[in-house]
PDB file of C-alpha atoms in Angstrom:
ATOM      1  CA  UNK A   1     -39.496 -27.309  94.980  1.00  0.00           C
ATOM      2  CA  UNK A   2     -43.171 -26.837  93.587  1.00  0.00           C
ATOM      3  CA  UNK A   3     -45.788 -26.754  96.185  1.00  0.00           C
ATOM      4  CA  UNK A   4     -49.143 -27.862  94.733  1.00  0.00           C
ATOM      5  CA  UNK A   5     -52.221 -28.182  97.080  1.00  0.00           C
ATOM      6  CA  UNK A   6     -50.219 -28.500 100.133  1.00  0.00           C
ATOM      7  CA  UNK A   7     -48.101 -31.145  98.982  1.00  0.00           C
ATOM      8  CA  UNK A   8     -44.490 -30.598  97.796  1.00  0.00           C
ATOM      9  CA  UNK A   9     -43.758 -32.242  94.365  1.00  0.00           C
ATOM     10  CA  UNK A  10     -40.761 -34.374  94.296  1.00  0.00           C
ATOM     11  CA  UNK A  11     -38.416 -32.098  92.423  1.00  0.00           C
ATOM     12  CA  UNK A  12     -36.247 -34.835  89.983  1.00  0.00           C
ATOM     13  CA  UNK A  13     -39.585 -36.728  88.750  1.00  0.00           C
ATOM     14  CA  UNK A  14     -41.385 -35.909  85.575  1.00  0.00           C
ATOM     15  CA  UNK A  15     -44.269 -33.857  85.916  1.00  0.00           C
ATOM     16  CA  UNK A  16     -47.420 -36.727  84.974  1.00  0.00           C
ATOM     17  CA  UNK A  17     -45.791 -38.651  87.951  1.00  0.00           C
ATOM     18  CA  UNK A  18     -44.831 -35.629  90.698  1.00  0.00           C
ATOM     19  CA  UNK A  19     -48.718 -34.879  90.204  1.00  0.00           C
ATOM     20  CA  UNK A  20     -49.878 -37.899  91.368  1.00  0.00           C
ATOM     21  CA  UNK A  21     -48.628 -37.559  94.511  1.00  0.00           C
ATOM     22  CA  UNK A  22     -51.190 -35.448  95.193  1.00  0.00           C
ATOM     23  CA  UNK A  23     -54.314 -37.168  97.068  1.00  0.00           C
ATOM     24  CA  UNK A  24     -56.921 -37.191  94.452  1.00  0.00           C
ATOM     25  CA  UNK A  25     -54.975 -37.073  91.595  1.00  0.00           C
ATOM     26  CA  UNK A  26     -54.324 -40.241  89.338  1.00  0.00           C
ATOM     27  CA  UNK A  27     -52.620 -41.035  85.928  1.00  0.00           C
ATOM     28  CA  UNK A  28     -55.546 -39.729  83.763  1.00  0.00           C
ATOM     29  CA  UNK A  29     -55.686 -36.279  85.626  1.00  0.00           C
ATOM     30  CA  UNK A  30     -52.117 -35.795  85.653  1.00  0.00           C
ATOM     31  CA  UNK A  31     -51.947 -36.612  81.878  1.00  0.00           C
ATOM     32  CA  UNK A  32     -55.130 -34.258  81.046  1.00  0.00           C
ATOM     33  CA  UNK A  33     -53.191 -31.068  83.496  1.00  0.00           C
ATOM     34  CA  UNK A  34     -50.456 -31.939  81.741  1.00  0.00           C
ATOM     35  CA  UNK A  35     -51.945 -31.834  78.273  1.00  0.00           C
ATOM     36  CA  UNK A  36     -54.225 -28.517  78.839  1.00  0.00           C
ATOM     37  CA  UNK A  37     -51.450 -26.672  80.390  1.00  0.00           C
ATOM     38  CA  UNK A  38     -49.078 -27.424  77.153  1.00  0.00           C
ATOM     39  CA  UNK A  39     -46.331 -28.923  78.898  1.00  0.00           C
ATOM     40  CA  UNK A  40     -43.958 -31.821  77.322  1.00  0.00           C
ATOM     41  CA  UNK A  41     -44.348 -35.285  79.016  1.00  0.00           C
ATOM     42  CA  UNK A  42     -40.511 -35.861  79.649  1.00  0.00           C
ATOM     43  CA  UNK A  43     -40.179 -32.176  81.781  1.00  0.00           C
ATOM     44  CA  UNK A  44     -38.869 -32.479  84.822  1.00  0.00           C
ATOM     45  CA  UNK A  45     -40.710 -30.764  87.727  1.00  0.00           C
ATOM     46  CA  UNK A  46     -37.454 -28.704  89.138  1.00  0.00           C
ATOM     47  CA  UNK A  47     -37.770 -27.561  84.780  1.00  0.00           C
ATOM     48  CA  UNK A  48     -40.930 -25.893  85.340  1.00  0.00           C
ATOM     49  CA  UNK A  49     -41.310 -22.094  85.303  1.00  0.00           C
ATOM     50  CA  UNK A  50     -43.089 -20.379  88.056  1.00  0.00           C
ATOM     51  CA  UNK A  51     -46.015 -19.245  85.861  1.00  0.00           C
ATOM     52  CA  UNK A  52     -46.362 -23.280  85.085  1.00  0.00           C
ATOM     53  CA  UNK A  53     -46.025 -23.999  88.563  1.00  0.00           C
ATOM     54  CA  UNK A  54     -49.145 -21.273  88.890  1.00  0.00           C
ATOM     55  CA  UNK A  55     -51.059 -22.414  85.884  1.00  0.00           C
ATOM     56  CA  UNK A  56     -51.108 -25.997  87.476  1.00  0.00           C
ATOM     57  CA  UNK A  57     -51.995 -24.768  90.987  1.00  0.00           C
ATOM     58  CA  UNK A  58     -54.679 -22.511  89.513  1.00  0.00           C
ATOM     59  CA  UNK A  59     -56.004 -25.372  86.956  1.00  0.00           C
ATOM     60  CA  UNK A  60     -56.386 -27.825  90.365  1.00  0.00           C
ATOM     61  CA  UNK A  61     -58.181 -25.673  92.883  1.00  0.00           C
ATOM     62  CA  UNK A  62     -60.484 -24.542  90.027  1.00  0.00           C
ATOM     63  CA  UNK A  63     -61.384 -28.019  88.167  1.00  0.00           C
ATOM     64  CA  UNK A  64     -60.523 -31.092  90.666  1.00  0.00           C
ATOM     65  CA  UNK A  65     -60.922 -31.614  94.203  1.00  0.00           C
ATOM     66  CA  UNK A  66     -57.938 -33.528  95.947  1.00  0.00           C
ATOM     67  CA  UNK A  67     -56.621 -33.539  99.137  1.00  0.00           C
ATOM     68  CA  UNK A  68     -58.275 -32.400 102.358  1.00  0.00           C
ATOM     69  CA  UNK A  69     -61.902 -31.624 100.635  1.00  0.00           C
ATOM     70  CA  UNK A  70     -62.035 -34.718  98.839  1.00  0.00           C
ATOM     71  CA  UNK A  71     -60.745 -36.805 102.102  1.00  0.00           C
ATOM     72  CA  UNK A  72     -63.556 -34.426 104.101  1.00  0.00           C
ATOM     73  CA  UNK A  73     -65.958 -35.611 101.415  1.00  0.00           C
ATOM     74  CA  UNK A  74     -64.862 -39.686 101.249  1.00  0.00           C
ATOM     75  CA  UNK A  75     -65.329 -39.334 105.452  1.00  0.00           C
ATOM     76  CA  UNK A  76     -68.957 -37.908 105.085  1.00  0.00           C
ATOM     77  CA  UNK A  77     -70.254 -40.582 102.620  1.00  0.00           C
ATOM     78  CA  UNK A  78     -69.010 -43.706 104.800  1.00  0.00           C
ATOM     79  CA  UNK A  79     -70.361 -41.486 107.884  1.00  0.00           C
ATOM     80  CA  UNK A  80     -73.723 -40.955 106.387  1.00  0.00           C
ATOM     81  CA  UNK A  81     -73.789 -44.561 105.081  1.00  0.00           C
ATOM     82  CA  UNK A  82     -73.044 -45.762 109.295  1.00  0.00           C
ATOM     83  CA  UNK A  83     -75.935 -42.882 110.642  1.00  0.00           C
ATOM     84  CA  UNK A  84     -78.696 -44.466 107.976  1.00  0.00           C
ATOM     85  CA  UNK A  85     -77.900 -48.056 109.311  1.00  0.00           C
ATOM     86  CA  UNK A  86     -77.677 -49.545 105.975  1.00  0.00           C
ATOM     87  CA  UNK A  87     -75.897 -52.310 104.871  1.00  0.00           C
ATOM     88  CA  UNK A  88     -72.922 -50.792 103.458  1.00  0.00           C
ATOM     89  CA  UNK A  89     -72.564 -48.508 106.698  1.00  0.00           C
ATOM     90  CA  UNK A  90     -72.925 -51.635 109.247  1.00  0.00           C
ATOM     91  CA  UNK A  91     -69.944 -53.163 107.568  1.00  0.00           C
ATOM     92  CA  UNK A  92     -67.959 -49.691 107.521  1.00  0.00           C
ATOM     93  CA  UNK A  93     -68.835 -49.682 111.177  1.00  0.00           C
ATOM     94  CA  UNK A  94     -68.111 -53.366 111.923  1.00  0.00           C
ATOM     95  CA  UNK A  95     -65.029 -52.871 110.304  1.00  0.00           C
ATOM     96  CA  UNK A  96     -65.469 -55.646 107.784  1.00  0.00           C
ATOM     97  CA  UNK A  97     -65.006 -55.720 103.508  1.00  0.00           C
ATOM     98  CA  UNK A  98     -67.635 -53.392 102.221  1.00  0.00           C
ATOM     99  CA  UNK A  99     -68.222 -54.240  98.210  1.00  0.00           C
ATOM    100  CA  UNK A 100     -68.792 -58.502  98.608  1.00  0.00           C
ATOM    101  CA  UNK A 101     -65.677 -59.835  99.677  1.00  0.00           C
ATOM    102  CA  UNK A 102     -65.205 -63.454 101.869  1.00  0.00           C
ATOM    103  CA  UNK A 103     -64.502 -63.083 105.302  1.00  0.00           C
ATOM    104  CA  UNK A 104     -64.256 -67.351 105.604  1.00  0.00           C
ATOM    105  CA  UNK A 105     -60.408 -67.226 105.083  1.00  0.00           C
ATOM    106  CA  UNK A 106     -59.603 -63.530 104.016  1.00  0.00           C
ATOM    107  CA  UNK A 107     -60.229 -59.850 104.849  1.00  0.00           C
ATOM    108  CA  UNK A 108     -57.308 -59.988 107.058  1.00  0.00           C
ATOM    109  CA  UNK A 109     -56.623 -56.292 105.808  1.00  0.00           C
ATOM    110  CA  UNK A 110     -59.887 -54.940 107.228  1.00  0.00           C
ATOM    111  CA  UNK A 111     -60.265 -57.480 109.796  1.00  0.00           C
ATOM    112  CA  UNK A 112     -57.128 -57.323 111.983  1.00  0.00           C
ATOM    113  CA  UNK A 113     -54.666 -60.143 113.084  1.00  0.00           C
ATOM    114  CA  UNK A 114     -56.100 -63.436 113.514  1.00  0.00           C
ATOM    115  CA  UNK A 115     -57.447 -63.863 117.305  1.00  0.00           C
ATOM    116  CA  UNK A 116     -57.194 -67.769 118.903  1.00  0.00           C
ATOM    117  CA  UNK A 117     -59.633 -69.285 119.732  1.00  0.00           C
ATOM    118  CA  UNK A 118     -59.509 -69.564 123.814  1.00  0.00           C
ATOM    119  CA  UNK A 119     -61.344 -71.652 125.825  1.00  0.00           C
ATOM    120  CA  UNK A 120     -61.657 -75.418 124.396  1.00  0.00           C
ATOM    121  CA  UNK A 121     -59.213 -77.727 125.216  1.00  0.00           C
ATOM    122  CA  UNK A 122     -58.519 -81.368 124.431  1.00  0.00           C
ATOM    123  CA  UNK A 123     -58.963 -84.206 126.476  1.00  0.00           C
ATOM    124  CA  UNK A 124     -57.395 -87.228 126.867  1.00  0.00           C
ATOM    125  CA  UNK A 125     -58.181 -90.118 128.259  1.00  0.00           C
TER     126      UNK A 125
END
C-alpha cells in the first residue's frame, strides 16, 4: 500500500485516480505527476515500484501543497476575511452562501434544517 502525504492510496485503482484522493490534488495534477514521472495511465498503484512510489512523494512535497498546509492555508483566508469584517467574512461567519447565492428558498446546505416558525397561530371565529 503506497503512502503519499499521509494518505494511503487505494491499492487496486489506477494511479491518475489513487492520487486524487489526496486533499489538494485533482484530475489535472494527477495527470501532470503522472506524465512528469513517466508512468503509463492504465498502471495500477499496487504495480508501482518503490522508487515510483518515492519519485511521486518527492515530486508532491516539492511542487504542490495538499493536505494539512493547504487546509491550514484555506482556514487562514476565511479567518482573515471574518477578523477584517468584510463582506465575504460576515457571511463565512453568519454561516450563509459566500459567492451570490439565494437564500429565499435555498442554501439549505450552509444554512441548516429549516426552523418553524413559532409563535402565530390562527384564529377562528
Amino acid at each position: 500500500m503506497a503512502r503519499i502525504a499521509g494518505v494511503n492510496l487505494p491499492t487496486n485503482k489506477r494511479v491518475v485516480i489513487a492520487l486524487q484522493y489526496i486533499h489538494g490534488v485533482g484530475q489535472k495534477k494527477a495527470g501532470e505527476i503522472v506524465k512528469q514521472i513517466n508512468i503509463p495511465p492504465e498502471r495500477r498503484v499496487s504495480q508501482l515500484t518503490d522508487s515510483e512510489v518515492l519519485q511521486i512523494r518527492e515530486m508532491i512535497d516539492r511542487d504542490y501543497m495538499v493536505e494539512g498546509d493547504l487546509r491550514r492555508e484555506v482556514s487562514m483566508n476565511i479567518k482573515r476575511l471574518m477578523d477584517l469584517g468584510c463582506y465575504r467574512g460576515l457571511r463565512h461567519r453568519k454561516g450563509l452562501p459566500v459567492r451570490g447565492q439565494r437564500t429565499h428558498t435555498n442554501a439549505r446546505t450552509r444554512k441548516g434544517p429549516a426552523k418553524a416558525i413559532a409563535g402565530k397561530k390562527k384564529v377562528t371565529t
